Coordinates of C-alpha atoms in Angstrom, one line a residue:
Chain A
M182 CA 8.1 40.3 30.1
N183 CA 4.9 38.1 29.1
I184 CA 2.3 39.9 27.3
R185 CA -1.1 38.2 27.3
V186 CA -3.1 38.2 24.3
R187 CA -6.7 37.8 23.9
L188 CA -7.4 35.0 21.1
T189 CA -10.3 33.7 19.6
P190 CA -11.6 30.2 19.8
D191 CA -10.7 29.8 16.4
E192 CA -7.1 31.4 16.9
T193 CA -6.4 29.1 20.1
R194 CA -7.5 26.0 18.2
A195 CA -4.6 27.2 15.1
R196 CA -2.3 27.9 18.1
I197 CA -2.6 24.3 19.9
M198 CA -2.2 22.7 16.3
T199 CA 0.9 24.6 15.3
V200 CA 2.6 24.1 18.4
A201 CA 1.2 20.2 18.6
E202 CA 2.6 19.6 15.1
Q203 CA 5.7 20.8 15.9
L204 CA 6.3 18.7 19.2
F205 CA 5.0 15.9 17.1
R206 CA 7.7 16.8 14.4
R207 CA 10.1 17.2 17.1
I208 CA 9.7 14.7 19.9
G209 CA 7.5 12.1 17.6
Y210 CA 3.9 11.3 18.2
A211 CA 4.1 8.9 20.7
K212 CA 6.1 10.7 23.2
T213 CA 4.2 13.6 23.1
A214 CA 1.7 14.3 25.8
V215 CA -1.2 16.6 26.1
A216 CA 0.6 18.2 28.9
D217 CA 3.7 19.0 26.8
I218 CA 1.9 20.6 24.4
A219 CA -0.1 23.0 27.0
A220 CA 3.0 23.6 29.0
E221 CA 4.5 24.8 25.5
L222 CA 1.5 27.0 25.1
G223 CA 1.5 28.1 28.7
M224 CA -1.9 26.9 29.2
S225 CA -3.3 24.2 31.6
P226 CA -4.7 20.5 29.8
A227 CA -7.7 20.9 30.8
N228 CA -7.8 24.1 28.9
I229 CA -6.8 22.3 25.8
Y230 CA -9.1 19.7 26.4
R231 CA -12.2 22.7 25.8
F232 CA -11.1 22.4 22.4
F233 CA -9.9 18.8 21.4
P234 CA -10.9 16.2 23.6
S235 CA -7.9 14.1 22.9
K236 CA -4.4 14.0 21.5
G237 CA -5.6 11.9 18.9
A238 CA -8.2 14.9 17.9
I239 CA -5.5 17.6 17.5
N240 CA -3.4 15.3 15.2
D241 CA -6.8 14.6 13.3
A242 CA -6.9 18.3 12.8
I243 CA -3.4 18.9 11.6
C244 CA -3.7 16.0 9.4
Q245 CA -6.8 17.4 8.1
R246 CA -5.1 20.9 7.4
L247 CA -2.4 19.0 5.3
C248 CA -5.1 17.1 3.4
G249 CA -6.8 20.1 2.6
E250 CA -3.6 21.8 1.6
S251 CA -2.7 18.7 -1.0
E252 CA -6.5 18.9 -2.1
A253 CA -6.3 23.1 -3.0
M254 CA -3.4 22.0 -4.9
V255 CA -5.0 19.4 -7.1
E256 CA -8.3 21.4 -7.1
A257 CA -5.9 24.0 -8.9
I258 CA -4.7 21.8 -11.5
V259 CA -8.2 20.5 -12.1
V260 CA -9.2 24.1 -13.1
S261 CA -6.6 24.9 -14.9
D262 CA -6.7 25.8 -17.9
R263 CA -4.7 23.1 -20.3
P264 CA -5.7 19.7 -22.1
A265 CA -7.2 16.9 -19.4
A266 CA -4.4 14.4 -20.4
D267 CA -1.7 17.3 -18.9
K268 CA -4.0 17.5 -16.3
I269 CA -3.9 14.0 -15.1
R270 CA -0.3 13.7 -15.7
A271 CA -0.2 16.8 -13.5
A272 CA -2.4 15.7 -10.3
I273 CA -0.7 12.5 -10.5
L274 CA 2.9 14.1 -10.2
A275 CA 1.5 16.8 -7.9
I276 CA -0.1 14.3 -5.1
H277 CA 2.9 11.6 -5.5
Q278 CA 5.0 14.9 -5.0
Y279 CA 3.5 16.0 -1.8
N280 CA 3.1 12.9 0.1
R281 CA 6.6 11.7 -0.7
T282 CA 7.7 15.4 0.4
L283 CA 5.6 15.5 3.6
L284 CA 7.2 11.6 4.6
S285 CA 10.7 12.2 3.6
D286 CA 10.8 15.2 5.0
E287 CA 10.4 14.0 8.6
K288 CA 10.0 10.7 9.5
R289 CA 7.8 11.7 12.2
I290 CA 5.4 13.1 9.8
H291 CA 4.8 9.2 8.9
E292 CA 4.0 8.5 12.6
M293 CA 1.4 10.9 12.8
V294 CA -0.3 10.1 9.5
E295 CA 0.0 6.4 10.4
V296 CA -1.9 7.8 13.4
A297 CA -4.6 9.3 11.3
M298 CA -5.0 6.1 9.0
N299 CA -5.4 4.0 12.2
E300 CA -7.6 6.2 14.2
S301 CA -9.7 8.4 11.8
W302 CA -10.1 6.3 9.1
E303 CA -13.4 8.1 7.9
S304 CA -12.0 11.2 7.5
I305 CA -9.1 9.6 5.3
E306 CA -11.3 8.0 3.4
A307 CA -13.2 10.9 3.0
H308 CA -9.8 12.4 1.6
C309 CA -9.3 9.9 -0.6
D310 CA -13.1 10.1 -2.3
R311 CA -12.5 13.6 -2.9
Y312 CA -9.3 13.0 -5.0
K313 CA -11.3 10.3 -6.7
S314 CA -14.0 12.9 -7.8
M315 CA -11.3 15.3 -8.9
F316 CA -10.0 12.7 -11.1
A317 CA -13.7 12.0 -12.3
R318 CA -14.4 15.7 -13.3
I319 CA -10.8 15.6 -15.3
V320 CA -12.4 12.3 -17.1
A321 CA -15.5 14.1 -17.7
E322 CA -14.4 16.9 -19.0
G323 CA -11.8 15.1 -21.3
A324 CA -14.5 12.6 -22.7
A325 CA -16.8 15.8 -23.6
A326 CA -13.8 17.6 -25.3
G327 CA -13.7 14.4 -27.5
E328 CA -10.0 14.2 -25.6
F329 CA -11.1 11.1 -23.7
D330 CA -13.5 8.0 -25.3
P331 CA -17.0 9.4 -24.8
A332 CA -18.6 6.4 -23.5
L333 CA -16.2 6.0 -20.3
D334 CA -18.0 6.1 -16.9
P335 CA -16.1 9.0 -15.5
Q336 CA -17.5 7.9 -11.8
M337 CA -15.4 4.3 -12.4
C338 CA -12.4 6.0 -13.7
G339 CA -11.7 8.5 -10.9
K340 CA -11.5 5.2 -8.6
A341 CA -9.6 3.0 -11.0
I342 CA -7.0 6.0 -11.5
F343 CA -6.9 6.7 -7.9
G344 CA -6.6 3.2 -7.3
A345 CA -4.0 2.5 -10.3
C346 CA -1.6 5.0 -8.2
A347 CA -1.9 3.5 -5.0
G348 CA 1.5 2.6 -4.9
F349 CA 2.5 6.1 -5.3
F350 CA 0.0 7.8 -3.0
H351 CA -0.1 6.0 -0.3
P352 CA 2.8 6.4 3.0
T353 CA 3.3 2.9 3.4
L354 CA 3.9 2.4 0.1
I355 CA 5.9 5.6 -0.6
A356 CA 8.2 4.4 2.0
Q357 CA 9.0 1.2 1.1
C358 CA 9.6 2.4 -2.9
E359 CA 12.3 4.4 -1.5
R360 CA 14.0 0.9 -0.7
K361 CA 13.1 -0.5 -4.0
Q362 CA 15.9 -1.0 -6.9
D363 CA 13.3 -0.7 -9.7
K364 CA 11.5 2.4 -8.6
P365 CA 8.1 2.6 -9.9
D366 CA 7.5 5.7 -11.9
P367 CA 4.4 7.9 -11.6
A368 CA 5.2 9.5 -15.0
A369 CA 5.1 5.8 -16.9
M370 CA 1.9 4.8 -14.6
A371 CA 0.0 8.5 -15.9
E372 CA 0.8 7.6 -19.8
F373 CA -0.9 3.6 -19.0
I374 CA -3.6 5.5 -17.4
L375 CA -3.9 7.7 -20.6
R376 CA -4.1 5.0 -22.5
A377 CA -6.8 3.4 -20.8
L378 CA -8.8 6.8 -21.3
R379 CA -8.1 7.4 -24.7
K380 CA -10.5 6.0 -27.7
S381 CA -10.1 2.4 -28.4
N382 CA -11.0 1.0 -31.8
Chain B
M110 CA 6.4 -44.8 22.6
N111 CA 9.1 -42.7 20.6
I112 CA 10.1 -43.9 17.1
R113 CA 13.0 -42.0 15.7
V114 CA 13.1 -41.8 12.0
R115 CA 16.3 -40.9 10.4
L116 CA 15.5 -37.8 8.1
T117 CA 17.4 -35.9 5.7
P118 CA 18.8 -32.8 5.7
D119 CA 16.0 -31.4 3.3
E120 CA 13.4 -33.4 5.5
T121 CA 14.4 -32.1 8.4
R122 CA 14.5 -28.7 7.0
A123 CA 11.0 -28.7 5.9
R124 CA 9.9 -30.7 9.6
I125 CA 11.4 -26.7 11.0
M126 CA 9.7 -24.9 8.7
T127 CA 6.1 -26.9 9.1
V128 CA 6.4 -26.8 13.1
A129 CA 7.6 -23.2 12.7
E130 CA 4.7 -22.3 10.6
Q131 CA 2.2 -23.8 13.3
L132 CA 3.7 -22.0 15.9
F133 CA 3.9 -18.8 14.2
R134 CA 0.0 -19.1 13.3
R135 CA -0.9 -20.4 16.6
I136 CA 0.9 -18.0 19.1
G137 CA 2.6 -15.4 16.7
Y138 CA 5.8 -14.9 15.4
A139 CA 7.1 -12.5 17.9
K140 CA 6.3 -14.7 21.0
T141 CA 7.3 -17.7 19.6
A142 CA 11.2 -18.3 20.2
V143 CA 13.5 -20.9 18.6
A144 CA 13.5 -23.1 22.0
D145 CA 9.7 -23.2 21.4
I146 CA 10.4 -24.8 17.8
A147 CA 13.2 -26.8 19.2
A148 CA 10.9 -28.5 22.0
E149 CA 7.7 -29.2 19.9
L150 CA 10.4 -31.0 17.4
G151 CA 12.3 -32.4 20.4
M152 CA 15.6 -30.8 18.9
S153 CA 17.9 -28.7 20.6
P154 CA 17.8 -25.5 19.7
A155 CA 21.5 -25.6 18.9
N156 CA 20.2 -28.2 16.1
I157 CA 18.0 -26.0 14.6
Y158 CA 20.8 -23.2 13.9
R159 CA 22.3 -25.7 12.3
F160 CA 19.5 -25.8 9.4
F161 CA 18.4 -21.7 9.8
P162 CA 20.8 -19.2 11.0
S163 CA 17.8 -17.5 13.1
K164 CA 13.9 -17.0 13.6
G165 CA 13.9 -14.7 10.7
A166 CA 15.0 -17.3 8.6
I167 CA 12.7 -19.7 9.1
N168 CA 10.1 -17.4 8.6
D169 CA 11.6 -16.1 5.4
A170 CA 11.6 -19.7 3.9
I171 CA 8.2 -20.1 4.9
C172 CA 7.5 -17.3 3.2
Q173 CA 9.2 -17.9 0.3
R174 CA 7.0 -21.6 -0.1
L175 CA 3.9 -19.1 -0.2
C176 CA 5.7 -17.1 -2.6
G177 CA 6.5 -20.1 -4.9
E178 CA 2.8 -21.4 -4.1
S179 CA 0.9 -18.5 -5.6
E180 CA 3.5 -17.8 -8.3
A181 CA 3.3 -21.4 -9.3
M182 CA -0.6 -20.5 -9.1
V183 CA -0.4 -17.8 -12.0
E184 CA 2.2 -19.3 -14.1
A185 CA -0.7 -22.2 -14.6
I186 CA -2.5 -19.4 -15.7
V187 CA 0.0 -17.6 -18.0
V188 CA 0.6 -21.1 -19.8
S189 CA -3.3 -21.9 -20.0
D190 CA -4.8 -22.0 -23.4
R191 CA -7.1 -18.9 -23.6
P192 CA -7.0 -15.1 -24.9
A193 CA -4.5 -13.1 -23.0
A194 CA -7.5 -10.5 -21.9
D195 CA -8.2 -13.4 -19.9
K196 CA -5.2 -14.3 -18.5
I197 CA -5.0 -10.5 -17.1
R198 CA -8.1 -10.9 -15.6
A199 CA -7.3 -14.6 -14.1
A200 CA -4.1 -13.4 -12.7
I201 CA -5.0 -10.3 -11.3
L202 CA -7.9 -12.0 -9.3
A203 CA -5.9 -15.3 -8.5
I204 CA -3.5 -12.9 -6.7
H205 CA -5.7 -11.1 -4.9
Q206 CA -7.8 -14.0 -3.7
Y207 CA -4.6 -15.9 -2.8
N208 CA -3.3 -12.9 -0.6
R209 CA -6.9 -12.0 0.8
T210 CA -7.3 -15.5 1.7
L211 CA -3.9 -16.2 3.3
L212 CA -4.5 -12.7 5.0
S213 CA -7.9 -12.8 6.5
D214 CA -7.5 -16.7 7.0
E215 CA -5.1 -15.7 10.2
K216 CA -4.2 -12.4 11.3
R217 CA -1.1 -14.2 12.3
I218 CA 0.0 -14.8 8.6
H219 CA -0.1 -11.1 8.6
E220 CA 2.6 -10.3 10.7
M221 CA 4.7 -13.2 9.6
V222 CA 4.4 -11.6 6.0
E223 CA 5.0 -8.1 7.4
V224 CA 8.1 -9.3 9.2
A225 CA 9.5 -10.7 5.6
M226 CA 8.5 -7.4 4.1
N227 CA 10.7 -5.6 6.7
E228 CA 13.4 -8.3 7.1
S229 CA 13.6 -9.8 3.5
W230 CA 13.0 -7.1 1.3
E231 CA 15.2 -8.3 -1.2
S232 CA 13.5 -11.8 -1.8
I233 CA 10.0 -10.4 -1.8
E234 CA 11.2 -7.8 -4.4
A235 CA 12.0 -11.0 -6.5
H236 CA 9.0 -11.8 -5.8
C237 CA 7.4 -9.1 -7.1
D238 CA 9.5 -9.2 -10.3
R239 CA 8.3 -12.5 -11.2
Y240 CA 4.7 -11.5 -10.9
K241 CA 5.4 -8.7 -13.4
S242 CA 7.2 -10.9 -15.7
M243 CA 4.6 -13.2 -15.8
F244 CA 2.1 -9.7 -16.8
A245 CA 5.0 -8.9 -19.4
R246 CA 4.6 -12.6 -21.2
I247 CA 0.9 -12.5 -21.2
V248 CA 1.0 -8.7 -22.8
A249 CA 3.6 -9.7 -25.0
E250 CA 1.6 -12.8 -26.2
G251 CA -1.8 -10.8 -26.8
A252 CA 0.4 -8.1 -28.8
A253 CA 1.6 -10.7 -31.0
A254 CA -1.6 -12.6 -31.2
G255 CA -3.4 -9.2 -32.5
E256 CA -5.6 -8.5 -29.4
F257 CA -3.4 -5.9 -27.4
D258 CA -1.4 -3.2 -29.0
P259 CA 1.6 -4.4 -31.0
A260 CA 3.7 -1.2 -30.2
L261 CA 3.6 -2.1 -26.5
D262 CA 6.3 -2.2 -24.5
P263 CA 5.6 -5.9 -22.5
Q264 CA 8.2 -5.3 -19.6
M265 CA 6.6 -1.5 -19.2
C266 CA 3.3 -3.1 -18.9
G267 CA 4.1 -5.5 -16.6
K268 CA 5.4 -3.5 -14.5
A269 CA 2.4 -0.8 -14.7
I270 CA -0.3 -3.9 -14.5
F271 CA 1.4 -4.7 -11.4
G272 CA 1.7 -1.4 -9.9
A273 CA -1.7 -0.7 -10.8
C274 CA -3.0 -3.5 -8.8
A275 CA -0.9 -2.6 -5.6
G276 CA -4.1 -1.9 -3.8
F277 CA -5.2 -5.7 -4.5
F278 CA -2.1 -7.2 -3.7
H279 CA -0.3 -5.6 -1.1
P280 CA -0.8 -7.5 2.2
T281 CA -1.2 -3.9 4.1
L282 CA -3.5 -2.5 1.4
I283 CA -6.0 -5.2 1.8
A284 CA -6.3 -5.4 5.3
Q285 CA -7.1 -1.8 4.8
C286 CA -9.4 -2.5 2.3
E287 CA -11.2 -4.6 4.8
R288 CA -12.4 -1.6 6.6
K289 CA -13.5 0.9 3.6
Q290 CA -17.2 1.5 2.6
D291 CA -16.6 1.8 -1.1
K292 CA -14.4 -1.5 -1.7
P293 CA -12.3 -1.2 -4.6
D294 CA -13.0 -3.8 -7.2
P295 CA -10.2 -6.1 -8.7
A296 CA -12.3 -7.2 -11.5
A297 CA -13.2 -3.3 -12.6
M298 CA -9.4 -2.7 -12.4
A299 CA -8.4 -5.5 -14.8
E300 CA -11.1 -3.9 -17.3
F301 CA -9.6 -0.5 -16.9
I302 CA -6.1 -2.2 -17.7
L303 CA -7.2 -3.6 -20.8
R304 CA -8.3 -0.8 -22.0
A305 CA -4.9 0.5 -22.0
L306 CA -3.4 -2.5 -23.2
R307 CA -5.8 -2.6 -26.3
K308 CA -5.1 -0.7 -29.3
S309 CA -6.1 3.0 -29.9
N310 CA -6.7 5.0 -32.7

């Protein structure tokens, strides 16, 4: 027996995203058609298009959700009560772990992320900018507390920290890293970065 | 009138690489067949295979030549007579510039490099290791000269410097960088790295 429940537009959007994500993970992004998502939901494709203009837009929304999830995790580190150096270490490891798990968990996710990076460059760039800002806040806080050099420019440091961790954060580099004999160590990079943030003579 | 000149095996290898590189640049790696290279040289494909077991092996040899060229450029900086900090700055900018010019010059080159990265991971990793060693040598020299912290582990620093510059050295990230509003600045990264290398309190 089918029970039809009336969903709000937001709930319908969320349902479409959930089902699309399952299909993208199972079949792959390229091989999933909007018609497949519609069939799975018992909706018409035209109805899907009322909520999302394209398959790419659905993927985008899913990736935004993943980005939001990882940003919330780093935000929790930023506002936590511990020395700024520990926050830098924890944030670097958390982003690396999140992205690594996301990608290694399911090869399909890699495909979704790559599509998002190619098709929705601006939203990915905004996501990266939010990470840079969070690192900048930690640096400003550490500088104010006398833990880091007060002469530092927090914005520039936020960019430098994020840039220096590209090998640990970027999906393509994480995937390549798995093949390396001599794997780069995010904890060692965190210590190297902390050296740059502390007061120099 | 065709003049047949007898070439040594090394000269023949070099001729094959030169002609193959021209075709890869003009037609693209994927669309060039060993038969095309053979035709251009007036050789039989079987003759090509006496020198290279596959198209991938030719591409590999070309990429090795490019790697050798850029390594020689960095080696010249390492052995030059100037402060270690200047060498770090110069080496970072030189590798970035070399890779950027190589890739932006010709989109086709990007394809060749990506193929080499996928198919000949070990030789690319050895190339990266040589860069790391060169950075380590500069750090050791700077530490011995009192310019950098004598407590530094040069090998670890070499890896950290190379890792921190992934965004400026890696072909995929260089290509993505071109699309960014807020382009990362290799000179700013060099200064950030130098902060980490100098003596701390």
